[in-house]
Structures are given as C-alpha cells and as structure tokens.
Amino acid sequence: MKKYADIYLFLLVLFIVLPMLLIIFLAFSQGDMANLKAMEFSLNNFTKYLGQKAYIKITMTSLFLAFVSTVICLLIGYPCAYYISKQPAKKRNSLLLLFIIPMWMNFLLRTYAWLSILGKTGVLNRILGAVGIGPLNLLYNNKAVLLGMVYNFLPFMVLPIHSVLLKIDNSLLEAARDLGANESEVFWKVVFPLSKAGIVTGVSMVFIPAVSTFVITNLLGGNKYMLIGNVIEKQFKYTGDWNFGSAISVVLMLIIMVAMTFMNRFDKDAKGGRGLW
C-alpha cells in the first residue's frame, strides 16, 4: 500500500502542486520566461488587473453568469434528480443514461452543435420561421452563453443530487407520514434536508467550471462577450503575457477558494441530515 501511496503522491505533486507553484511564481514576477534567473518579484500584474475597470467588470460578469447558470441548473436539476430517484431501477438507469450520454461527446463538439441550432439559418429559427416568427438573433449574446453553460453543466447537478436522494432510507419517509406529515411536509422536512450534501456538491461542480469557462463564450458569444476565462486564454495564447495571465489565474483561484469555503459551511450542516425539524 505504501508503494501505491508514493505513486499517488508523485502524481499529485507532478500534475497539481508543481503547475500551481509555477503559476504563482509567474504571477508574482516580471520578466522574460526564457531567462528565469532574470525575473524579478513584482506586484505589477495584480495592480494592472485591479487598476483597470474593464477587468473588474469582466470578473463580475463571469461571477454573475456562473451564479445564474448554477441557480438554473439547480432549479431544473433537483426536480429531475428527484423524479429519477423515484422510478424503478430499469427506468431510472435509462433516464440517467440520457444525462450521461452527452458527456461522452467532446465538450467542444457539444457546444459547437448549438451553432446549428441557434443560428439564423439554424433548426430553431427554421421552426419559428414556419409559423411566421423570426429569424431571431439567438446567438452571440449573454443568453446564448448562459444556455451553453446550463446545457453543458446540468448533468453535474443532477448526478450528485440523484445519488444522495437514492440513499435516503424509505423508513424515514414512512415514519414522517406515520407522524402525520403530508407529502409536502415530508419533502421539506425530511427529503430536502437530507439531500443538502448533494446540492452542495452539485452547486460546486457547476459553479467552478462555469466561472472559468472560455470555450462556451468563444463559440456562443462569438468573442463579443469576454469572461475571465477568455482573458486568461488571451494572455497565454495570443499576447504571450504569461505573468499577467498567471496573476488573473491566481485571482480566479482565490475566488473559487472563497466560494468553496462558503459552500463547505453548508456541507458540514448537511452531513447526515437532520430528519424532522
């Protein structure tokens, strides 16, 4: 077992710790990557980010869209997960497969498919045109980006909530009914509290990739709407300013850490549930 533990530790350091240390090093330094010895400690990258309102606005827009997409995924995902958890095993597996199959497809291809659906000559506009509506401008705006987020990240909300709901002991529900609780009270006082752990996991799994996405914005936003992920991509891929890109990445990591800390507070309360209040 110690042998395997050493392998896991090596992989952890190689693929997680070292890249993060490199990003932090670049974020707090200034100079040419070709000459690491000549690089100097500097906070200019962070002052550049904080000193321009455009970057702050992009960050706030990223947080807003990530928050809205997470809420929408929760509002759609929880009822879906609840319905699926109440079905017989064979039907339940078939319904879960509908959420899992799209995840087998490449993320880029899944997002790219929406171009042929939402475009002016796309499927949706053709249907609307047949009834005398349109063509509508459905692409290259924040609504299209939001749709892409919800579509791509909805399974990450449904699966953990479903997993928790499936583990709830039916005897607890029967006990609540025996004590005089109606179906609404059973749900809000037993089922919902016991499913908080799944909600916390689902929210975390949706919010984190949503706040850092750039592929969805590039395709469905048409490069007209930039999020913080697009700014980071631009620094590494086009401008070559790895120091500034790393600084923004550190800011994004801090935002995610704060969000995770906030969600972990709810996760602690959710462990084990509370049964009847």
Short mmCIF file of C-alpha atoms in Angstrom, two decimals:
data_model
loop_
_atom_site.label_atom_id
_atom_site.label_comp_id
_atom_site.label_asym_id
_atom_site.label_seq_id
_atom_site.Cartn_x
_atom_site.Cartn_y
_atom_site.Cartn_z
CA MET A 1 0.00 0.00 0.00
CA LYS A 2 2.89 2.36 0.76
CA LYS A 3 4.17 1.81 -2.78
CA TYR A 4 0.86 2.94 -4.28
CA ALA A 5 0.67 5.86 -1.87
CA ASP A 6 4.08 7.05 -3.08
CA ILE A 7 2.91 6.83 -6.70
CA TYR A 8 -0.22 8.87 -5.93
CA LEU A 9 1.86 11.44 -4.07
CA PHE A 10 4.27 11.70 -7.01
CA LEU A 11 1.42 12.21 -9.48
CA LEU A 12 -0.20 14.75 -7.15
CA VAL A 13 2.99 16.79 -6.96
CA LEU A 14 3.71 16.46 -10.69
CA PHE A 15 0.29 17.37 -12.08
CA ILE A 16 -1.18 19.64 -9.39
CA VAL A 17 1.38 21.10 -6.99
CA LEU A 18 4.14 21.97 -9.48
CA PRO A 19 1.82 23.64 -12.05
CA MET A 20 0.21 25.70 -9.28
CA LEU A 21 3.60 26.75 -7.92
CA LEU A 22 4.67 27.75 -11.44
CA ILE A 23 1.51 29.86 -11.90
CA ILE A 24 2.06 31.57 -8.53
CA PHE A 25 5.73 32.20 -9.39
CA LEU A 26 4.82 33.80 -12.72
CA ALA A 27 2.02 35.84 -11.14
CA PHE A 28 4.38 37.48 -8.65
CA SER A 29 7.22 38.09 -11.09
CA GLN A 30 8.14 40.24 -14.04
CA GLY A 31 10.45 39.39 -16.92
CA ASP A 32 11.10 37.05 -19.83
CA MET A 33 10.18 33.38 -19.39
CA ALA A 34 13.26 32.48 -21.47
CA ASN A 35 15.51 33.78 -18.70
CA LEU A 36 14.07 32.70 -15.35
CA LYS A 37 17.08 33.95 -13.38
CA ALA A 38 16.48 37.50 -14.62
CA MET A 39 12.85 37.54 -13.48
CA GLU A 40 12.13 39.83 -10.54
CA PHE A 41 9.49 39.84 -7.82
CA SER A 42 6.70 42.23 -8.74
CA LEU A 43 3.08 43.07 -7.91
CA ASN A 44 2.59 44.93 -11.18
CA ASN A 45 0.46 42.14 -12.62
CA PHE A 46 -2.07 42.45 -9.81
CA THR A 47 -2.07 46.26 -9.85
CA LYS A 48 -2.65 46.10 -13.62
CA TYR A 49 -5.64 43.83 -13.07
CA LEU A 50 -7.12 45.83 -10.19
CA GLY A 51 -6.35 49.17 -11.82
CA GLN A 52 -8.49 48.62 -14.90
CA LYS A 53 -12.26 48.72 -14.54
CA ALA A 54 -12.68 46.58 -17.65
CA TYR A 55 -11.11 43.55 -15.95
CA ILE A 56 -13.18 44.05 -12.80
CA LYS A 57 -16.33 44.30 -14.93
CA ILE A 58 -15.43 41.11 -16.79
CA THR A 59 -14.85 39.32 -13.48
CA MET A 60 -18.20 40.48 -12.11
CA THR A 61 -19.94 39.39 -15.33
CA SER A 62 -18.26 35.98 -15.05
CA LEU A 63 -19.42 35.59 -11.45
CA PHE A 64 -22.94 36.72 -12.33
CA LEU A 65 -23.35 34.33 -15.28
CA ALA A 66 -21.84 31.47 -13.26
CA PHE A 67 -24.23 32.20 -10.38
CA VAL A 68 -27.29 32.42 -12.66
CA SER A 69 -26.35 29.24 -14.54
CA THR A 70 -25.84 27.44 -11.22
CA VAL A 71 -29.26 28.55 -9.96
CA ILE A 72 -30.94 27.49 -13.21
CA CYS A 73 -29.17 24.12 -13.11
CA LEU A 74 -30.37 23.65 -9.53
CA LEU A 75 -33.97 24.61 -10.35
CA ILE A 76 -34.00 22.20 -13.29
CA GLY A 77 -31.69 19.54 -11.91
CA TYR A 78 -33.26 18.95 -8.50
CA PRO A 79 -36.76 18.07 -9.81
CA CYS A 80 -35.17 15.87 -12.49
CA ALA A 81 -33.00 14.08 -9.92
CA TYR A 82 -35.96 13.67 -7.57
CA TYR A 83 -38.17 12.24 -10.31
CA ILE A 84 -35.47 9.84 -11.50
CA SER A 85 -34.77 8.62 -7.95
CA LYS A 86 -38.43 7.61 -7.56
CA GLN A 87 -38.51 5.44 -10.69
CA PRO A 88 -37.98 1.66 -10.85
CA ALA A 89 -34.35 0.63 -11.31
CA LYS A 90 -34.62 -0.18 -15.05
CA LYS A 91 -36.34 3.09 -15.94
CA ARG A 92 -34.08 5.02 -13.57
CA ASN A 93 -30.96 3.78 -15.33
CA SER A 94 -32.40 4.66 -18.73
CA LEU A 95 -33.21 8.20 -17.60
CA LEU A 96 -29.75 8.66 -16.11
CA LEU A 97 -28.27 7.49 -19.39
CA LEU A 98 -29.95 10.44 -21.12
CA PHE A 99 -27.86 12.79 -18.96
CA ILE A 100 -24.67 10.73 -19.20
CA ILE A 101 -24.57 10.06 -22.98
CA PRO A 102 -23.93 13.75 -23.95
CA MET A 103 -20.99 13.76 -21.54
CA TRP A 104 -19.35 11.03 -23.64
CA MET A 105 -19.15 13.52 -26.51
CA ASN A 106 -16.33 16.05 -26.73
CA PHE A 107 -17.13 19.28 -24.83
CA LEU A 108 -16.21 21.41 -27.86
CA LEU A 109 -18.48 19.42 -30.19
CA ARG A 110 -21.40 19.60 -27.76
CA THR A 111 -21.10 23.36 -27.61
CA TYR A 112 -20.47 23.72 -31.34
CA ALA A 113 -23.73 21.85 -32.08
CA TRP A 114 -25.68 24.79 -30.65
CA LEU A 115 -24.44 26.97 -33.52
CA SER A 116 -26.52 24.89 -35.94
CA ILE A 117 -29.50 25.05 -33.58
CA LEU A 118 -29.48 28.75 -32.66
CA GLY A 119 -28.05 30.28 -35.87
CA LYS A 120 -30.17 32.47 -38.15
CA THR A 121 -30.49 29.55 -40.55
CA GLY A 122 -30.49 27.03 -37.72
CA VAL A 123 -33.08 24.48 -36.70
CA LEU A 124 -34.85 26.68 -34.14
CA ASN A 125 -35.16 29.69 -36.44
CA ARG A 126 -36.46 27.47 -39.23
CA ILE A 127 -39.18 26.15 -36.93
CA LEU A 128 -40.05 29.68 -35.82
CA GLY A 129 -40.00 30.88 -39.43
CA ALA A 130 -42.51 28.19 -40.38
CA VAL A 131 -45.03 29.77 -38.00
CA GLY A 132 -44.23 33.33 -39.08
CA ILE A 133 -41.78 34.26 -36.33
CA GLY A 134 -38.18 35.31 -36.85
CA PRO A 135 -35.48 34.94 -37.74
CA LEU A 136 -34.41 35.85 -34.22
CA ASN A 137 -30.92 36.80 -33.07
CA LEU A 138 -30.31 33.89 -30.71
CA LEU A 139 -26.52 33.72 -30.93
CA TYR A 140 -23.59 35.86 -29.81
CA ASN A 141 -25.08 37.25 -26.61
CA ASN A 142 -25.04 36.50 -22.89
CA LYS A 143 -28.26 34.48 -23.15
CA ALA A 144 -26.64 32.08 -25.61
CA VAL A 145 -23.60 31.79 -23.31
CA LEU A 146 -25.91 31.11 -20.36
CA LEU A 147 -27.75 28.44 -22.35
CA GLY A 148 -24.44 26.78 -23.20
CA MET A 149 -23.43 26.74 -19.53
CA VAL A 150 -26.72 25.21 -18.39
CA TYR A 151 -26.66 22.59 -21.14
CA ASN A 152 -23.07 21.51 -20.51
CA PHE A 153 -23.09 21.58 -16.71
CA LEU A 154 -26.63 20.37 -15.89
CA PRO A 155 -25.54 16.69 -15.55
CA PHE A 156 -23.06 17.75 -12.86
CA MET A 157 -26.01 18.99 -10.82
CA VAL A 158 -28.35 16.08 -11.47
CA LEU A 159 -25.97 13.19 -10.76
CA PRO A 160 -24.78 14.09 -7.22
CA ILE A 161 -28.29 15.08 -6.09
CA HIS A 162 -29.72 11.86 -7.51
CA SER A 163 -27.01 9.85 -5.75
CA VAL A 164 -27.90 11.37 -2.37
CA LEU A 165 -31.66 11.06 -2.88
CA LEU A 166 -31.27 7.39 -3.76
CA LYS A 167 -29.54 6.72 -0.43
CA ILE A 168 -32.32 8.19 1.72
CA ASP A 169 -33.86 5.45 3.87
CA ASN A 170 -37.53 4.99 2.95
CA SER A 171 -38.28 4.12 6.57
CA LEU A 172 -37.63 7.79 7.46
CA LEU A 173 -40.28 8.88 4.96
CA GLU A 174 -42.72 6.29 6.28
CA ALA A 175 -42.06 7.42 9.86
CA ALA A 176 -42.77 11.03 8.89
CA ARG A 177 -46.06 10.02 7.28
CA ASP A 178 -46.99 7.94 10.34
CA LEU A 179 -46.40 11.03 12.48
CA GLY A 180 -48.98 12.92 10.42
CA ALA A 181 -46.82 14.72 7.87
CA ASN A 182 -48.32 15.24 4.43
CA GLU A 183 -46.29 14.82 1.23
CA SER A 184 -45.22 18.46 1.18
CA GLU A 185 -44.02 18.31 4.77
CA VAL A 186 -42.22 15.00 4.12
CA PHE A 187 -40.31 16.62 1.30
CA TRP A 188 -39.37 19.89 3.00
CA LYS A 189 -38.70 18.47 6.47
CA VAL A 190 -37.09 15.13 5.56
CA VAL A 191 -36.08 14.74 1.91
CA PHE A 192 -34.73 18.23 1.26
CA PRO A 193 -32.58 18.46 4.44
CA LEU A 194 -31.13 15.01 3.77
CA SER A 195 -30.27 15.99 0.18
CA LYS A 196 -28.32 19.14 1.08
CA ALA A 197 -25.00 17.35 0.69
CA GLY A 198 -25.89 16.51 -2.92
CA ILE A 199 -26.98 20.10 -3.55
CA VAL A 200 -23.71 21.46 -2.19
CA THR A 201 -21.71 19.07 -4.38
CA GLY A 202 -23.79 19.89 -7.44
CA VAL A 203 -23.51 23.64 -6.91
CA SER A 204 -19.74 23.37 -6.55
CA MET A 205 -19.39 21.18 -9.64
CA VAL A 206 -21.41 23.63 -11.75
CA PHE A 207 -20.18 26.98 -10.43
CA ILE A 208 -16.44 26.26 -10.67
CA PRO A 209 -16.32 25.29 -14.38
CA ALA A 210 -18.94 27.94 -15.24
CA VAL A 211 -16.93 30.81 -13.76
CA SER A 212 -13.76 29.74 -15.59
CA THR A 213 -15.18 28.68 -18.96
CA PHE A 214 -13.91 30.18 -22.20
CA VAL A 215 -14.91 27.71 -24.92
CA ILE A 216 -18.63 28.42 -24.50
CA THR A 217 -18.03 32.17 -24.69
CA ASN A 218 -15.81 31.85 -27.76
CA LEU A 219 -18.39 29.82 -29.70
CA LEU A 220 -21.79 31.02 -28.50
CA GLY A 221 -20.64 34.52 -27.58
CA GLY A 222 -18.76 34.97 -30.83
CA ASN A 223 -15.81 36.55 -28.98
CA LYS A 224 -18.05 39.56 -28.35
CA TYR A 225 -18.59 38.71 -24.69
CA MET A 226 -15.44 38.02 -22.70
CA LEU A 227 -15.38 36.26 -19.36
CA ILE A 228 -12.42 35.91 -17.03
CA GLY A 229 -11.54 32.57 -18.65
CA ASN A 230 -11.28 34.30 -22.05
CA VAL A 231 -8.97 36.96 -20.63
CA ILE A 232 -6.65 34.28 -19.23
CA GLU A 233 -6.71 32.37 -22.53
CA LYS A 234 -5.86 35.58 -24.41
CA GLN A 235 -2.80 36.26 -22.24
CA PHE A 236 -1.37 32.76 -22.66
CA LYS A 237 -2.37 32.08 -26.26
CA TYR A 238 -2.23 35.40 -28.09
CA THR A 239 -0.43 38.22 -26.22
CA GLY A 240 2.21 35.96 -24.65
CA ASP A 241 1.99 37.78 -21.31
CA TRP A 242 2.15 34.71 -19.10
CA ASN A 243 2.84 36.77 -15.99
CA PHE A 244 -0.38 38.74 -16.28
CA GLY A 245 -2.33 35.64 -17.28
CA SER A 246 -0.96 33.84 -14.22
CA ALA A 247 -1.95 36.75 -11.97
CA ILE A 248 -5.53 36.60 -13.24
CA SER A 249 -5.46 32.81 -12.74
CA VAL A 250 -4.41 33.33 -9.11
CA VAL A 251 -7.29 35.79 -8.65
CA LEU A 252 -9.67 33.21 -10.13
CA MET A 253 -8.28 30.52 -7.82
CA LEU A 254 -8.87 32.79 -4.82
CA ILE A 255 -12.46 33.42 -5.94
CA ILE A 256 -13.03 29.68 -6.28
CA MET A 257 -11.45 29.03 -2.87
CA VAL A 258 -13.75 31.58 -1.24
CA ALA A 259 -16.76 30.01 -2.97
CA MET A 260 -15.69 26.52 -1.87
CA THR A 261 -15.17 27.69 1.73
CA PHE A 262 -18.63 29.21 1.69
CA MET A 263 -20.18 26.02 0.30
CA ASN A 264 -18.29 23.80 2.77
CA ARG A 265 -20.08 25.57 5.61
CA PHE A 266 -23.36 24.28 4.22
CA ASP A 267 -21.83 20.89 3.53
CA LYS A 268 -20.95 20.46 7.22
CA ASP A 269 -24.54 21.21 8.21
CA ALA A 270 -25.80 18.81 5.53
CA LYS A 271 -23.82 15.75 6.62
CA GLY A 272 -26.13 13.09 7.93
CA GLY A 273 -29.20 15.28 7.52
CA ARG A 274 -31.49 16.39 10.29
CA GLY A 275 -34.57 14.33 9.77
CA LEU A 276 -37.68 16.09 11.08
CA TRP A 277 -37.10 19.67 12.22
#
